[in-house]
Amino acid sequence: MVGRDEPGLGRRGFVAGAAVVAGAALTGTASAATADGPGNRATTAAAGTAVAFTHVTVIDGSGAPPARDMTVVVEGGRITGLGPSVRTGLRPGVRTVDLTGKYLIPGLIEAHTHSDGPDAVIPSLYPLAGVTTVRDMWGKPVHHEWRRRIRGGTLLGPRWLIGSPIVDGQPSLWAEDVGEHIEVKDAADARRAVRRVKKEGADFVKVYSRLSREAYWAVAQEARRQNIPFLGHCPDLVRITEAADAGQHTIEHLHALLLSTSAHEAEVRRALAAVRVDAKDPSSLSRYHSWFQQVHPLEWKAVRGYDPHKAHAVFRRLAGGGTAVVPTLSVHRTLELPDEVPARAEEWKYLPAWQVESWPGLLQALVGGRTPGQARRVRAIYAHRQRLVRELHQAGVRLPAGTDTGTGYLVPGFALHGELALLVEAGLTEMQVLRAATRDAARTLGLDSVGTVEKGKAADLLVLDADPLRDIRNTRRIHGVVVNGRWIDGPERERLLAAVQKAASQAEPPEEDTAAAARGCGCGGHP
């Protein structure tokens, strides 16, 4: 399957991608560079060149123990050889990269992102951060253009799965200031929306929070008819088990889990049905803030009624039906623990200063005004989300790693490393988390060619300076990346990142003074 999700909020990009141009350094196919160490005869190799990565520890993404002193041969964008270095013979002319002391894992997969900016910087940031596949949750023409250029070899970027514009009820949580989205009022509208987005080339239909039950079932039925996956939010008026039975491929975020695991579910759902959005309000930021304020006490009531027996029955149902949950703890944490967002992070330099500087004010607009009591309750809700993640995993529910990048404080590619750390914090082991961002994500997205290190798979690989099974934060210690067979070593990666930084520093802010540039899923947490 293929997926994509919600928009975000914010003037000039609380959830926007940077609109910057990296220039020729980020496009095309890299040429071979000079040697930089013993046995490393090519530090940067084009995708068509055979390269052998020798004496490396392979963590293959399957959950198998690490395999030490291995050789991985890459040619034509594929893994063509894999075995112990001592028993691997190389034909003359194969370039070698000695990775003694290094760790090789599959390229990471970002299952929930929003990528905006009509330029080369956002696409390139993903692979340069080790993320070689992304699922974009709010599709736009620029994403299809990026994918076309990436496939054609003229743009450095990840494999891209592209969703539809969000399909929401009427009125939507989003106003016109965020750009195109599709409001449906009834079943006929919903069916037309599914046919339309398939014709436009979306990989999946993105469903949203305010869909009516009638419209939701119509989306599910038409999606089956059109053979296109549907996924996204579990609408407020639909039980998560109903969504699973209807064939919704993934549930994004943890909102629906709060309700479906609560003894107060029926009462909370009746109250949700009474929540109103002002259709005349032209500001998405204002609409979302209003919705947050109405929904927060309902989520708190749901959490206080948590029923472990009911929860386990729901989780078994999801696991048995193959419905995956993308927790997006990163955005939940930002909006629910705003006092803990960093004052600065190294990767922020790869986005325009005007964008980064807008984040605190936009976050305040979303979550400001909480009383001390509300702040304590929201913190407790976040802790409960962590518990749900742990119990979902224990029940066998697949948890692809996704961040809701596009939301403020999350930088494309780099944010996924933070999500991995949050999953460990929630109770998963490092091995389990690596699998969530590789094999499990690939299976969820229906991508047979990526997600593990094995012969015949696409050569999307990440080489690390330290063992990620000892500390998941070591996924940030990137030695080099293989992107569709192209080896980008450390020095070349630094040059490419420097080009991004320079372009970001020169980027002008968009003319819109509204949330039009926004595309994250601002619903990551309720104040």
PDB file of C-alpha atoms in Angstrom, residues 7 36 51 120 199 243 324 351 365 388 401 407 443 468:
ATOM      1  CA  PRO A   7      -1.835  19.192   7.029  1.00  0.00           C
ATOM      2  CA  ASP A  36      40.094   8.494   1.698  1.00  0.00           C
ATOM      3  CA  VAL A  51      30.707  -1.449  -4.839  1.00  0.00           C
ATOM      4  CA  ALA A 120      15.439  20.346  -3.879  1.00  0.00           C
ATOM      5  CA  LYS A 199      -7.474   9.460 -11.246  1.00  0.00           C
ATOM      6  CA  ALA A 243     -12.238   1.070  10.935  1.00  0.00           C
ATOM      7  CA  ALA A 324      -1.112  -1.000  11.777  1.00  0.00           C
ATOM      8  CA  LEU A 351      15.671  25.127   7.362  1.00  0.00           C
ATOM      9  CA  ALA A 365      -1.117  29.916  19.504  1.00  0.00           C
ATOM     10  CA  LEU A 388      -0.649   2.365  24.732  1.00  0.00           C
ATOM     11  CA  ALA A 401       7.717   4.625  12.756  1.00  0.00           C
ATOM     12  CA  THR A 407       4.957  20.099  12.186  1.00  0.00           C
ATOM     13  CA  ARG A 443       5.544  -4.376   4.955  1.00  0.00           C
ATOM     14  CA  PRO A 468      22.335   1.238  17.320  1.00  0.00           C
TER      15      PRO A 468
END
